[in-house]
């Protein structure tokens, strides 16, 4: 089986669990926004392209990239907050 | 527009050290006197850190990416009707960009990024979605088993008769399933025993919980429709036409599989390998690796 995560020996089991939960939240959140937000976040944060480079790939102006990235980040911030809260709620309910 | 609005874009540039010269000095001065922008910067840093921690740690080698890029260019030049897997990436613009040698000065970094979008559209996103659905089912099965062990999900039907349990489910599940009449009578002492069943809910749909026990522990079998649950990921073990997906968690082992429109999850504490977990109760099945029982 191919591992898709790195196991960090310095981390304790609780930290590893938290990292796993965070990854799942991000992957869940990444499915949700419109493609124009998803693609710009992936180019910026995963591929680490500059504004100018993203503008070339997407065929739009650098100013458009900046405004779209700002809106995309806001959207992801809200989504990640929502998924985190709903997960906390589920865990709380399952413990009651 | 207030001063913070003016600096909203600067925060994003500052994150990646793309703010320079006088603009950088002005932004730093503003940051020193503005708690709102400092808080915003902290939030953006946290978001970037979270996103980057979650990105895949593996990627295609540069040579493979280059071959894919060349293939895409060739395909685009010969086909006018290429489907758009990402639902929004502008293929024509992409084709123009790839064929524009002047813009290739940015190098393979951009090619790689663009290929990533196509790969994401074709492979990554569906795969992630499938894995998430499968993982959610495993998590739900684990939680259900834990609740059952804690006494929070008492059995609604108590019987060691597969026929009686099958009949009890008949008017309760939107799907039809039937428990095997009995386990193979090859051993004087059965490896496991049916104890009963109850209904539970998964994503708003009914799910069947069938309870078994061995002399040392309790085992849960969850049964859901393939419309609400799928089996994927983990260590795969094939047996006949079935593929079993084995996951070992900190407390429980979960084996999932799909068959005839239903998805099953078997949860236990049996500490063993995927194949050995099956062999605990089904000693007569052959080991697919050796062909021996």
Tab-separated table of C-alpha atoms in Angstrom:
chain	number	residue	atom	x	y	z
A	1	UNK	CA	0.000	0.000	0.000
A	2	UNK	CA	1.341	3.420	-0.870
A	3	UNK	CA	1.488	5.764	2.079
A	4	UNK	CA	0.131	9.204	1.347
A	5	UNK	CA	1.166	10.755	4.610
A	6	UNK	CA	4.461	11.092	6.342
A	7	UNK	CA	4.732	9.623	9.795
A	8	UNK	CA	6.666	11.957	11.992
A	9	UNK	CA	8.418	9.925	14.680
A	10	UNK	CA	8.656	12.962	16.946
A	11	UNK	CA	4.876	13.272	17.192
A	12	UNK	CA	2.880	11.544	19.889
A	13	UNK	CA	-0.270	9.562	19.000
A	14	UNK	CA	-2.570	12.441	19.938
A	15	UNK	CA	-0.690	14.873	17.677
A	16	UNK	CA	-0.746	12.332	14.857
A	17	UNK	CA	-4.493	11.959	15.304
A	18	UNK	CA	-4.989	15.734	15.231
A	19	UNK	CA	-2.913	15.962	12.034
A	20	UNK	CA	-4.985	13.216	10.453
A	21	UNK	CA	-8.223	14.973	11.399
A	22	UNK	CA	-6.941	18.257	9.992
A	23	UNK	CA	-5.970	16.597	6.701
A	24	UNK	CA	-9.405	15.046	6.414
A	25	UNK	CA	-11.037	18.406	7.091
A	26	UNK	CA	-8.978	20.077	4.372
A	27	UNK	CA	-9.687	17.309	1.852
A	28	UNK	CA	-13.379	17.530	2.677
A	29	UNK	CA	-13.365	21.324	2.334
A	30	UNK	CA	-11.456	21.202	-0.945
A	31	UNK	CA	-14.321	19.351	-2.625
A	32	UNK	CA	-16.866	22.039	-1.913
A	33	UNK	CA	-16.062	25.462	-3.419
A	34	UNK	CA	-16.503	26.332	-7.100
A	35	UNK	CA	-13.701	25.250	-9.386
A	36	UNK	CA	-12.359	28.786	-9.797
A	37	UNK	CA	-11.646	28.924	-6.055
A	38	UNK	CA	-10.316	25.390	-5.846
A	39	UNK	CA	-7.868	25.770	-8.701
A	40	UNK	CA	-6.417	29.036	-7.461
A	41	UNK	CA	-5.858	27.695	-3.931
A	42	UNK	CA	-4.154	24.595	-5.303
A	43	UNK	CA	-1.895	26.625	-7.554
A	44	UNK	CA	-0.954	28.987	-4.764
A	45	UNK	CA	-0.631	26.690	-1.756
A	46	UNK	CA	0.191	23.323	-3.304
A	47	UNK	CA	2.272	24.418	-6.287
A	48	UNK	CA	3.493	27.661	-4.683
A	49	UNK	CA	3.162	29.765	-7.817
A	50	UNK	CA	3.426	33.563	-7.746
A	51	UNK	CA	0.537	35.822	-8.780
A	52	UNK	CA	2.096	36.385	-12.175
A	53	UNK	CA	2.594	32.661	-12.756
A	54	UNK	CA	-0.994	31.887	-11.740
A	55	UNK	CA	-2.198	34.639	-14.082
A	56	UNK	CA	-0.388	32.949	-16.982
A	57	UNK	CA	-1.748	29.488	-16.161
A	58	UNK	CA	-5.315	30.728	-15.784
A	59	UNK	CA	-5.116	33.290	-18.562
A	60	UNK	CA	-6.304	36.255	-16.497
A	61	UNK	CA	-4.873	39.475	-15.070
A	62	UNK	CA	-2.740	39.483	-11.914
A	63	UNK	CA	-5.300	41.795	-10.283
A	64	UNK	CA	-8.006	39.211	-10.934
A	65	UNK	CA	-5.800	36.545	-9.395
A	66	UNK	CA	-5.341	38.628	-6.247
A	67	UNK	CA	-9.024	39.378	-5.758
A	68	UNK	CA	-10.067	35.812	-6.551
A	69	UNK	CA	-7.447	34.378	-4.206
A	70	UNK	CA	-8.686	36.655	-1.419
A	71	UNK	CA	-12.255	35.432	-1.892
A	72	UNK	CA	-11.118	31.823	-2.191
A	73	UNK	CA	-9.170	32.023	1.061
A	74	UNK	CA	-12.174	33.518	2.835
A	75	UNK	CA	-14.335	30.705	1.507
A	76	UNK	CA	-11.869	28.035	2.613
A	77	UNK	CA	-11.546	29.667	6.026
A	78	UNK	CA	-15.307	29.429	6.518
A	79	UNK	CA	-15.505	25.868	5.167
A	80	UNK	CA	-12.697	24.632	7.357
A	81	UNK	CA	-14.278	26.301	10.341
A	82	UNK	CA	-17.621	24.654	9.509
A	83	UNK	CA	-16.155	21.172	9.045
A	84	UNK	CA	-14.181	21.551	12.249
A	85	UNK	CA	-17.276	22.603	14.199
A	86	UNK	CA	-19.464	19.859	12.748
A	87	UNK	CA	-16.813	17.258	13.549
A	88	UNK	CA	-16.549	18.567	17.120
A	89	UNK	CA	-20.330	18.420	17.378
A	90	UNK	CA	-20.416	14.830	16.121
A	91	UNK	CA	-17.695	13.774	18.531
A	92	UNK	CA	-19.525	15.457	21.388
A	93	UNK	CA	-22.811	13.757	20.451
A	94	UNK	CA	-21.149	10.372	20.191
A	95	UNK	CA	-19.729	10.810	23.695
A	96	UNK	CA	-23.077	11.733	25.247
B	1	UNK	CA	-11.857	52.833	1.989
B	2	UNK	CA	-9.959	52.645	5.272
B	3	UNK	CA	-6.290	51.851	5.704
B	4	UNK	CA	-6.938	48.184	6.479
B	5	UNK	CA	-8.828	47.697	3.210
B	6	UNK	CA	-5.851	49.132	1.386
B	7	UNK	CA	-3.583	46.552	3.020
B	8	UNK	CA	-5.806	43.486	2.496
B	9	UNK	CA	-3.921	42.465	-0.637
B	10	UNK	CA	-0.588	43.302	1.002
B	11	UNK	CA	-1.222	40.648	3.647
B	12	UNK	CA	-1.416	37.957	0.954
B	13	UNK	CA	1.750	39.255	-0.699
B	14	UNK	CA	3.549	39.485	2.639
B	15	UNK	CA	2.757	35.829	3.360
B	16	UNK	CA	4.964	34.723	0.490
B	17	UNK	CA	7.643	37.414	0.740
B	18	UNK	CA	6.359	39.043	-2.420
B	19	UNK	CA	6.135	42.491	-0.867
B	20	UNK	CA	9.304	44.522	-1.364
B	21	UNK	CA	10.823	48.011	-1.066
B	22	UNK	CA	8.722	50.919	0.095
B	23	UNK	CA	5.515	48.891	0.075
B	24	UNK	CA	7.062	46.411	2.504
B	25	UNK	CA	8.192	49.199	4.854
B	26	UNK	CA	4.748	50.850	4.752
B	27	UNK	CA	3.030	47.571	5.439
B	28	UNK	CA	5.301	46.785	8.391
B	29	UNK	CA	4.625	50.226	9.862
B	30	UNK	CA	0.896	49.683	9.464
B	31	UNK	CA	1.118	46.193	10.958
B	32	UNK	CA	2.883	47.535	14.045
B	33	UNK	CA	-0.006	49.871	14.789
B	34	UNK	CA	-2.986	47.777	13.647
B	35	UNK	CA	-4.132	44.828	15.790
B	36	UNK	CA	-6.852	43.924	13.246
B	37	UNK	CA	-4.338	43.409	10.454
B	38	UNK	CA	-2.043	41.479	12.779
B	39	UNK	CA	-4.937	39.184	13.650
B	40	UNK	CA	-5.801	38.827	9.958
B	41	UNK	CA	-2.193	37.969	9.159
B	42	UNK	CA	-2.196	35.297	11.878
B	43	UNK	CA	-5.364	33.785	10.413
B	44	UNK	CA	-3.909	33.742	6.902
B	45	UNK	CA	-0.693	32.153	8.159
B	46	UNK	CA	-2.684	29.457	9.953
B	47	UNK	CA	-4.767	28.767	6.842
B	48	UNK	CA	-1.680	28.474	4.635
B	49	UNK	CA	-0.006	26.184	7.140
B	50	UNK	CA	-3.071	23.942	7.310
B	51	UNK	CA	-3.413	23.734	3.534
B	52	UNK	CA	0.245	22.941	2.976
B	53	UNK	CA	0.321	20.289	5.673
B	54	UNK	CA	-2.495	18.553	3.827
B	55	UNK	CA	-1.043	18.467	0.365
B	56	UNK	CA	0.071	15.142	-1.090
B	57	UNK	CA	3.679	14.293	-0.336
B	58	UNK	CA	4.172	12.496	-3.596
B	59	UNK	CA	3.985	13.788	-7.131
B	60	UNK	CA	4.842	12.613	-10.580
B	61	UNK	CA	8.503	12.945	-11.591
B	62	UNK	CA	9.398	15.839	-13.867
B	63	UNK	CA	9.998	13.504	-16.808
B	64	UNK	CA	6.515	12.028	-16.491
B	65	UNK	CA	4.961	15.478	-16.158
B	66	UNK	CA	6.824	16.563	-19.284
B	67	UNK	CA	5.502	13.540	-21.181
B	68	UNK	CA	1.958	14.248	-20.001
B	69	UNK	CA	2.315	17.910	-21.013
B	70	UNK	CA	3.515	16.890	-24.477
B	71	UNK	CA	0.628	14.460	-24.821
B	72	UNK	CA	-1.884	17.111	-23.762
B	73	UNK	CA	-0.519	19.580	-26.304
B	74	UNK	CA	-0.681	16.932	-29.032
B	75	UNK	CA	-4.220	15.956	-28.066
B	76	UNK	CA	-5.401	19.545	-27.963
B	77	UNK	CA	-3.922	20.278	-31.358
B	78	UNK	CA	-5.675	17.307	-32.956
B	79	UNK	CA	-8.980	17.368	-31.079
B	80	UNK	CA	-11.316	20.322	-30.894
B	81	UNK	CA	-13.734	18.647	-28.522
B	82	UNK	CA	-11.679	17.602	-25.553
B	83	UNK	CA	-13.882	17.286	-22.487
B	84	UNK	CA	-13.119	19.636	-19.653
B	85	UNK	CA	-12.615	17.414	-16.625
B	86	UNK	CA	-12.204	20.261	-14.193
B	87	UNK	CA	-15.401	21.917	-15.258
B	88	UNK	CA	-13.913	25.333	-15.647
B	89	UNK	CA	-10.285	25.332	-16.657
B	90	UNK	CA	-9.964	27.035	-19.971
B	91	UNK	CA	-8.496	24.426	-22.283
B	92	UNK	CA	-8.159	26.707	-25.242
B	93	UNK	CA	-6.218	29.224	-23.196
B	94	UNK	CA	-4.127	26.398	-21.843
B	95	UNK	CA	-3.377	25.155	-25.347
B	96	UNK	CA	-2.405	28.639	-26.491
B	97	UNK	CA	-0.182	29.046	-23.479
B	98	UNK	CA	1.566	25.715	-23.974
B	99	UNK	CA	2.127	26.389	-27.632
B	100	UNK	CA	3.414	29.891	-26.994
B	101	UNK	CA	7.155	29.464	-26.722
B	102	UNK	CA	7.571	32.982	-25.422
B	103	UNK	CA	5.558	32.228	-22.335
B	104	UNK	CA	7.422	29.010	-21.735
B	105	UNK	CA	10.136	31.137	-20.205
B	106	UNK	CA	8.395	30.407	-16.910
B	107	UNK	CA	9.620	26.840	-17.342
B	108	UNK	CA	8.308	23.472	-16.322
B	109	UNK	CA	7.085	24.781	-13.000
B	110	UNK	CA	4.029	26.180	-14.738
B	111	UNK	CA	3.620	23.133	-16.913
B	112	UNK	CA	3.689	21.034	-13.784
B	113	UNK	CA	1.100	23.260	-12.132
B	114	UNK	CA	-1.213	23.089	-15.107
B	115	UNK	CA	-0.819	19.354	-15.403
B	116	UNK	CA	-1.676	19.155	-11.730
B	117	UNK	CA	-5.043	20.737	-12.443
B	118	UNK	CA	-5.804	18.171	-15.114
B	119	UNK	CA	-4.621	15.324	-12.937
B	120	UNK	CA	-6.737	16.681	-10.090
B	121	UNK	CA	-9.727	16.795	-12.360
B	122	UNK	CA	-9.210	13.301	-13.700
B	123	UNK	CA	-7.850	11.390	-10.758
B	124	UNK	CA	-7.278	13.195	-7.517
B	125	UNK	CA	-10.664	14.699	-6.785
B	126	UNK	CA	-12.788	11.595	-7.539
B	127	UNK	CA	-10.286	9.419	-5.702
B	128	UNK	CA	-10.286	11.669	-2.654
B	129	UNK	CA	-14.068	11.823	-2.676
B	130	UNK	CA	-14.286	8.034	-2.845
B	131	UNK	CA	-11.724	7.568	-0.114
B	132	UNK	CA	-13.515	10.094	2.085
B	133	UNK	CA	-16.822	8.286	1.645
B	134	UNK	CA	-15.194	4.950	2.435
B	135	UNK	CA	-13.362	6.392	5.449
B	136	UNK	CA	-16.600	7.957	6.713
B	137	UNK	CA	-18.283	4.550	6.594
B	138	UNK	CA	-15.388	2.937	8.468
B	139	UNK	CA	-15.531	5.696	11.078
B	140	UNK	CA	-19.299	5.290	11.461
B	141	UNK	CA	-18.925	1.510	11.793
B	142	UNK	CA	-16.238	1.946	14.422
B	143	UNK	CA	-18.344	4.441	16.392
B	144	UNK	CA	-21.351	2.152	16.199
B	145	UNK	CA	-19.351	-0.833	17.435
B	146	UNK	CA	-17.934	1.238	20.289
B	147	UNK	CA	-21.422	2.395	21.276
B	148	UNK	CA	-22.655	-1.193	21.129
B	149	UNK	CA	-19.812	-2.359	23.385
B	150	UNK	CA	-20.579	0.461	25.830
B	151	UNK	CA	-24.188	-0.632	26.087
B	152	UNK	CA	-25.523	2.458	24.325
B	153	UNK	CA	-26.997	0.407	21.487
B	154	UNK	CA	-28.818	-2.539	23.065
B	155	UNK	CA	-29.864	-5.295	20.698
B	156	UNK	CA	-33.497	-5.032	19.571
B	157	UNK	CA	-33.588	-8.636	18.463
B	158	UNK	CA	-31.884	-11.350	20.499
B	159	UNK	CA	-31.483	-14.638	18.713
B	160	UNK	CA	-28.774	-17.047	17.633
B	161	UNK	CA	-30.871	-18.150	14.679
B	162	UNK	CA	-29.810	-16.596	11.332
B	163	UNK	CA	-33.270	-17.297	9.956
B	164	UNK	CA	-34.977	-15.465	12.829
B	165	UNK	CA	-32.676	-12.446	12.505
B	166	UNK	CA	-33.165	-12.344	8.734
B	167	UNK	CA	-36.935	-12.392	9.259
B	168	UNK	CA	-36.691	-9.621	11.878
B	169	UNK	CA	-34.907	-7.347	9.389
B	170	UNK	CA	-37.357	-8.078	6.574
B	171	UNK	CA	-39.685	-5.114	7.137
B	172	UNK	CA	-37.081	-2.765	8.643
B	173	UNK	CA	-34.437	-2.257	5.976
B	174	UNK	CA	-35.024	-0.663	2.558
B	175	UNK	CA	-32.734	-3.330	1.111
B	176	UNK	CA	-32.949	-7.099	1.229
B	177	UNK	CA	-30.240	-9.180	2.758
B	178	UNK	CA	-30.103	-12.605	4.222
B	179	UNK	CA	-27.742	-14.019	6.808
B	180	UNK	CA	-26.053	-17.305	5.937
B	181	UNK	CA	-28.095	-20.131	7.379
B	182	UNK	CA	-25.232	-21.412	9.470
B	183	UNK	CA	-21.456	-21.411	9.605
B	184	UNK	CA	-19.639	-24.405	8.138
B	185	UNK	CA	-19.881	-27.266	10.578
B	186	UNK	CA	-16.270	-28.331	10.264
B	187	UNK	CA	-15.453	-27.834	13.892
B	188	UNK	CA	-17.066	-29.203	16.992
B	189	UNK	CA	-16.909	-25.789	18.660
B	190	UNK	CA	-18.129	-22.887	16.483
B	191	UNK	CA	-15.629	-20.047	16.160
B	192	UNK	CA	-18.347	-17.439	16.569
B	193	UNK	CA	-21.980	-17.196	17.538
B	194	UNK	CA	-24.796	-14.938	16.362
B	195	UNK	CA	-26.285	-13.028	19.306
B	196	UNK	CA	-28.821	-10.645	17.749
B	197	UNK	CA	-29.402	-7.455	15.783
B	198	UNK	CA	-30.688	-3.917	15.822
B	199	UNK	CA	-31.318	-1.029	13.437
B	200	UNK	CA	-29.039	2.013	13.397
B	201	UNK	CA	-28.865	5.059	11.144
B	202	UNK	CA	-26.115	6.119	8.766
B	203	UNK	CA	-26.391	9.441	6.913
B	204	UNK	CA	-30.124	9.416	7.397
B	205	UNK	CA	-30.529	5.912	5.962
B	206	UNK	CA	-31.283	2.740	7.886
B	207	UNK	CA	-28.326	0.452	8.519
B	208	UNK	CA	-28.397	-3.044	9.965
B	209	UNK	CA	-26.228	-4.046	12.900
B	210	UNK	CA	-25.715	-7.783	13.329
B	211	UNK	CA	-23.966	-8.853	16.525
B	212	UNK	CA	-21.717	-11.861	16.872
B	213	UNK	CA	-19.421	-13.001	19.610
B	214	UNK	CA	-16.519	-15.343	20.040
B	215	UNK	CA	-15.543	-16.812	23.405
B	216	UNK	CA	-13.405	-13.728	24.020
B	217	UNK	CA	-15.011	-10.741	22.305
B	218	UNK	CA	-17.939	-9.147	20.519
B	219	UNK	CA	-18.014	-8.508	16.764
B	220	UNK	CA	-20.285	-6.145	14.823
B	221	UNK	CA	-21.360	-6.526	11.218
B	222	UNK	CA	-22.811	-3.330	9.714
B	223	UNK	CA	-24.805	-3.555	6.509
B	224	UNK	CA	-25.737	-0.497	4.454
B	225	UNK	CA	-26.872	0.181	0.932
B	226	UNK	CA	-24.141	0.922	-1.643
B	227	UNK	CA	-25.984	4.200	-2.257
B	228	UNK	CA	-24.943	5.496	1.150
B	229	UNK	CA	-21.690	3.623	1.798
B	230	UNK	CA	-18.792	2.337	-0.248
B	231	UNK	CA	-15.782	0.148	0.462
B	232	UNK	CA	-12.357	1.409	-0.610
B	233	UNK	CA	-8.810	1.927	0.608
B	234	UNK	CA	-6.882	0.056	3.262
B	235	UNK	CA	-5.078	-3.248	2.646
B	236	UNK	CA	-6.890	-5.097	-0.086
B	237	UNK	CA	-7.445	-8.845	0.026
B	238	UNK	CA	-9.198	-10.519	-2.887
B	239	UNK	CA	-11.247	-13.650	-2.509
B	240	UNK	CA	-13.193	-14.825	-5.525
B	241	UNK	CA	-15.129	-11.880	-6.902
B	242	UNK	CA	-14.950	-9.952	-3.654
B	243	UNK	CA	-12.381	-7.416	-2.554
B	244	UNK	CA	-12.003	-6.941	1.171
B	245	UNK	CA	-10.579	-3.683	2.503
B	246	UNK	CA	-8.790	-4.090	5.787
B	247	UNK	CA	-7.962	-1.257	8.170
B	248	UNK	CA	-6.395	-1.541	11.578
B	249	UNK	CA	-7.148	1.354	13.926
B	250	UNK	CA	-5.833	2.039	17.381
B	251	UNK	CA	-8.566	-0.033	19.013
B	252	UNK	CA	-10.472	-1.909	16.328
B	253	UNK	CA	-9.915	-3.679	13.046
B	254	UNK	CA	-12.424	-2.980	10.302
B	255	UNK	CA	-12.961	-5.035	7.150
B	256	UNK	CA	-15.279	-3.589	4.505
B	257	UNK	CA	-16.530	-5.036	1.248
B	258	UNK	CA	-19.368	-4.611	-1.213
B	259	UNK	CA	-21.528	-7.285	-2.735
B	260	UNK	CA	-24.891	-7.257	-4.545
B	261	UNK	CA	-25.628	-3.587	-3.840
B	262	UNK	CA	-24.753	-3.721	-0.157
B	263	UNK	CA	-21.674	-2.548	1.688
B	264	UNK	CA	-20.560	-4.456	4.766
B	265	UNK	CA	-18.282	-3.461	7.625
B	266	UNK	CA	-17.025	-6.040	10.097
B	267	UNK	CA	-15.607	-4.473	13.258
B	268	UNK	CA	-13.679	-6.395	15.869
B	269	UNK	CA	-10.649	-6.198	18.114
B	270	UNK	CA	-8.953	-9.153	16.504
B	271	UNK	CA	-5.311	-8.161	16.358
B	272	UNK	CA	-4.097	-9.872	13.241
B	273	UNK	CA	-3.373	-9.398	9.571
B	274	UNK	CA	-6.139	-8.873	7.037
B	275	UNK	CA	-6.169	-12.480	5.877
B	276	UNK	CA	-5.783	-13.913	9.360
B	277	UNK	CA	-8.767	-11.876	10.573
B	278	UNK	CA	-10.951	-13.690	8.064
B	279	UNK	CA	-9.417	-17.027	8.963
B	280	UNK	CA	-10.382	-16.638	12.627
B	281	UNK	CA	-13.990	-17.428	11.766
B	282	UNK	CA	-13.578	-19.008	8.339
B	283	UNK	CA	-10.838	-21.555	8.884
B	284	UNK	CA	-11.921	-23.489	5.810
B	285	UNK	CA	-11.247	-20.697	3.304
B	286	UNK	CA	-8.069	-20.836	1.330
B	287	UNK	CA	-5.309	-18.367	1.778
B	288	UNK	CA	-5.250	-16.548	-1.591
B	289	UNK	CA	-1.478	-16.192	-1.410
B	290	UNK	CA	-0.657	-19.846	-0.805
B	291	UNK	CA	-3.835	-21.575	-1.959
B	292	UNK	CA	-3.774	-23.492	1.292
B	293	UNK	CA	-6.407	-23.447	4.064
